[in-house]
CSV table of C-alpha atoms in Angstrom, one decimal:
chain,number,residue,atom,x,y,z
A,1,UNK,CA,-0.1,-0.1,0.0
A,2,UNK,CA,1.4,3.5,-1.0
A,3,UNK,CA,1.9,6.3,1.6
A,4,UNK,CA,0.7,10.0,1.0
A,5,UNK,CA,4.1,11.6,2.4
A,6,UNK,CA,5.0,15.2,1.9
A,7,UNK,CA,2.4,15.8,-0.8
A,8,UNK,CA,3.2,12.7,-2.8
A,9,UNK,CA,2.5,9.0,-2.9
A,10,UNK,CA,5.5,6.9,-1.6
A,11,UNK,CA,6.0,3.3,-1.4
A,12,UNK,CA,5.7,1.5,1.8
A,13,UNK,CA,8.3,-0.9,2.9
A,14,UNK,CA,7.0,-1.6,6.3
A,15,UNK,CA,4.9,-4.3,7.3
A,16,UNK,CA,2.5,-4.5,10.5
A,17,UNK,CA,2.9,-7.9,12.2
A,18,UNK,CA,0.0,-9.0,14.4
A,19,UNK,CA,0.7,-10.0,18.1
A,20,UNK,CA,0.2,-13.8,17.1
A,21,UNK,CA,2.4,-13.7,14.0
A,22,UNK,CA,5.9,-14.4,13.8
A,23,UNK,CA,8.2,-11.5,13.3
A,24,UNK,CA,10.4,-11.6,10.0
A,25,UNK,CA,14.0,-11.1,10.6
A,26,UNK,CA,15.1,-9.4,7.4
A,27,UNK,CA,12.2,-6.4,6.9
A,28,UNK,CA,11.1,-3.6,8.8
A,29,UNK,CA,8.2,-4.3,10.9
A,30,UNK,CA,5.5,-2.5,13.0
A,31,UNK,CA,4.3,-4.1,16.0
A,32,UNK,CA,1.6,-3.1,18.8
A,33,UNK,CA,2.5,-1.2,21.9
A,34,UNK,CA,1.5,-4.4,23.8
A,35,UNK,CA,3.9,-6.6,21.8
A,36,UNK,CA,6.8,-3.8,22.2
A,37,UNK,CA,6.4,-4.1,26.0
A,38,UNK,CA,6.2,-7.7,26.3
A,39,UNK,CA,9.0,-8.5,23.7
A,40,UNK,CA,11.1,-5.4,23.7
A,41,UNK,CA,14.5,-6.9,24.4
A,42,UNK,CA,14.5,-9.2,21.3
A,43,UNK,CA,12.9,-6.6,19.1
A,44,UNK,CA,15.6,-4.3,20.2
A,45,UNK,CA,18.3,-6.7,19.1
A,46,UNK,CA,16.8,-7.0,15.4
A,47,UNK,CA,19.3,-5.9,12.5
A,48,UNK,CA,16.2,-4.5,10.6
A,49,UNK,CA,14.1,-1.3,11.9
A,50,UNK,CA,11.4,-1.5,14.3
A,51,UNK,CA,8.2,0.8,14.6
A,52,UNK,CA,5.3,0.7,17.0
A,53,UNK,CA,1.5,1.3,16.3
A,54,UNK,CA,-0.3,3.2,18.9
A,55,UNK,CA,-4.0,2.6,19.1
A,56,UNK,CA,-5.7,6.1,19.9
A,57,UNK,CA,-6.8,4.8,23.6
A,58,UNK,CA,-3.0,4.1,24.3
A,59,UNK,CA,-0.8,6.6,26.2
A,60,UNK,CA,2.0,7.9,24.1
A,61,UNK,CA,3.9,8.5,27.1
A,62,UNK,CA,4.1,4.5,27.7
A,63,UNK,CA,7.0,4.6,25.1
A,64,UNK,CA,9.0,6.5,27.4
A,65,UNK,CA,12.8,6.7,26.5
A,66,UNK,CA,12.0,3.8,23.8
A,67,UNK,CA,11.0,6.4,21.3
A,68,UNK,CA,14.7,6.9,20.5
A,69,UNK,CA,15.0,3.2,19.6
A,70,UNK,CA,12.0,3.3,17.2
A,71,UNK,CA,12.4,4.1,13.4
A,72,UNK,CA,8.8,4.6,13.2
A,73,UNK,CA,5.5,5.1,15.2
A,74,UNK,CA,2.1,5.0,13.9
A,75,UNK,CA,-0.9,6.8,15.6
A,76,UNK,CA,-4.3,5.6,14.7
A,77,UNK,CA,-7.4,7.4,13.5
A,78,UNK,CA,-10.3,4.8,14.1
A,79,UNK,CA,-12.8,7.5,12.7
A,80,UNK,CA,-12.4,10.9,11.3
A,81,UNK,CA,-14.3,12.3,14.4
A,82,UNK,CA,-11.6,11.0,16.8
A,83,UNK,CA,-8.7,13.3,17.1
A,84,UNK,CA,-6.8,11.6,20.1
A,85,UNK,CA,-3.8,10.9,17.7
A,86,UNK,CA,-3.2,14.4,17.1
A,87,UNK,CA,-2.7,14.6,21.1
A,88,UNK,CA,-0.4,11.6,20.8
A,89,UNK,CA,1.6,13.1,18.0
A,90,UNK,CA,2.2,16.2,20.1
A,91,UNK,CA,3.3,14.4,23.1
A,92,UNK,CA,5.6,12.2,21.0
A,93,UNK,CA,7.2,15.3,19.4
A,94,UNK,CA,7.1,17.9,22.1
A,95,UNK,CA,7.3,15.7,25.5
A,96,UNK,CA,9.4,12.8,24.5
A,97,UNK,CA,11.4,14.4,21.7
A,98,UNK,CA,10.8,11.9,19.0
A,99,UNK,CA,12.6,12.5,15.7
A,100,UNK,CA,11.8,9.5,13.8
A,101,UNK,CA,8.8,9.0,11.2
A,102,UNK,CA,5.5,9.7,12.6
A,103,UNK,CA,2.5,8.4,10.7
A,104,UNK,CA,-1.1,8.8,11.0
A,105,UNK,CA,-3.3,5.8,9.7
A,106,UNK,CA,-7.0,4.9,9.6
A,107,UNK,CA,-9.8,7.1,8.7
A,108,UNK,CA,-8.3,10.4,7.7
A,109,UNK,CA,-10.1,13.3,5.6
A,110,UNK,CA,-8.1,15.4,3.3
A,111,UNK,CA,-8.9,18.4,5.5
A,112,UNK,CA,-6.9,17.0,8.4
A,113,UNK,CA,-3.8,16.9,6.5
A,114,UNK,CA,-2.8,20.5,7.7
A,115,UNK,CA,-3.6,19.7,11.3
A,116,UNK,CA,-1.6,16.5,11.3
A,117,UNK,CA,1.7,18.2,9.9
A,118,UNK,CA,1.1,20.8,12.7
A,119,UNK,CA,1.3,18.1,15.3
A,120,UNK,CA,4.5,16.4,13.7
A,121,UNK,CA,2.9,13.6,11.8
A,122,UNK,CA,4.8,12.9,8.7
């Protein structure tokens, strides 16, 4: 699936891996916050990049200092009327100092792109 990034469609090399699926060793993967907290040590030791997907009801502060170990964080917009991911993005950028790629996923309207970039979503 392609991504809208910086105003253009870009290829997506990342793969989301569910909590019950095996993590491939040689490609960039995205895992849930729950899996990151449970299996953090083996995931940190990988040779490939790791990202975390935050559901809209999970606190961004739960990542703590781990944000600096992650190449990608995804914040979820389950409905276009639910803006909690905007707050998560602000916390990740401003309070935790996250410098990596920050993606918004889910149900997003074109009108929200401006606000997403203001909050630090790539």
